[in-house]
């Protein structure tokens, strides 16, 4: 097929055509097991009937209306997010990058409004990932994503992840925000320690800085909690969400408190498509399913099964030296012998009818549907073992 898209993506040698649950079929009719979840987006699998129904129902009512108005779907989803989290207010946008952009702008404006023009510095972690806008790619701690776009926004400091001493040394009265992923996603599915996030909360309080948690990938059930911060005994000041929030339909959001939300007064920030009625209707239906106690318990159970089997597979083949993560957000760290070759494994898996991800060059990433059943898990792992066996031969 002729490609008419810009070459910033390296497309796989197959074209998905339809999908259901954790199964995908390409244009040639070949079936795949999807353990990637659209990079942690398809939280309820592909074409979940309840989400299809919600989209169909809303599509007959209202597609888009400007932000001069609010809508019932937007208010309903926002209410659910508020009632089940630390937050009092929600801002809707369309993606994780937009959510983090909004969070960072809000933090800078809050610091300026309440403390003065000096309080603008943002602290982020090395190897973090927060999006692809110029601001978020600068805040992200991976120069490979930002080096070609200089001059970059200033007032950003990067510190090692999970290093309390480094954070203590970097934070000051000039710091307006510290932004952290509870689990670093793109750099290897590396969870924050409880001590680190609790120290970050304490240091932000001591210096009048806001704690932003980027839960674009970890949120909406992937760790076995609605949001990953619930594992850590803290609450953030601002939380960003996207990916699984819409169950596959594009939507992003930031959650914050009544203390901070007024900083975004009329006209200070916006999004043409933010709060789209169809996105919010689908997101609201997805929220009800994801936040159900039985779903979150199922994520924990299936996550333990998947991690256990991956560890066994790692021992059997010698390909993985560590399996880490929470719930159904899992990273398999390659053994020293195979360092830097994660993308080769994903290509080998695809040939065997399995869709998986990388998280950097040394880690395979799994972010399947939260409803992944035993049959699809077993079949996916069978195909993975076949791919690994062939690959190392």
GROMACS .gro file of C-alpha atoms in nm, residues 3-13 39 129 132 145 149 186 243:
model
   18
    3UNK     CA    1   0.206   0.555   0.223
    4UNK     CA    2   0.087   0.915   0.214
    5UNK     CA    3   0.184   0.997   0.573
    6UNK     CA    4   0.495   1.175   0.695
    7UNK     CA    5   0.787   0.941   0.776
    8UNK     CA    6   0.806   1.010   1.151
    9UNK     CA    7   0.646   0.670   1.217
   10UNK     CA    8   0.800   0.333   1.126
   11UNK     CA    9   0.490   0.132   1.048
   12UNK     CA   10   0.470  -0.242   1.108
   13UNK     CA   11   0.450  -0.467   0.798
   39UNK     CA   12  -0.001   0.160   2.413
  129UNK     CA   13   0.829   1.120   2.909
  132UNK     CA   14   0.551   1.571   2.224
  145UNK     CA   15   1.313   1.375   2.178
  149UNK     CA   16   1.394   2.160   1.844
  186UNK     CA   17   0.866   0.499   2.796
  243UNK     CA   18  -0.493   0.713   2.701
   0.00000   0.00000   0.00000
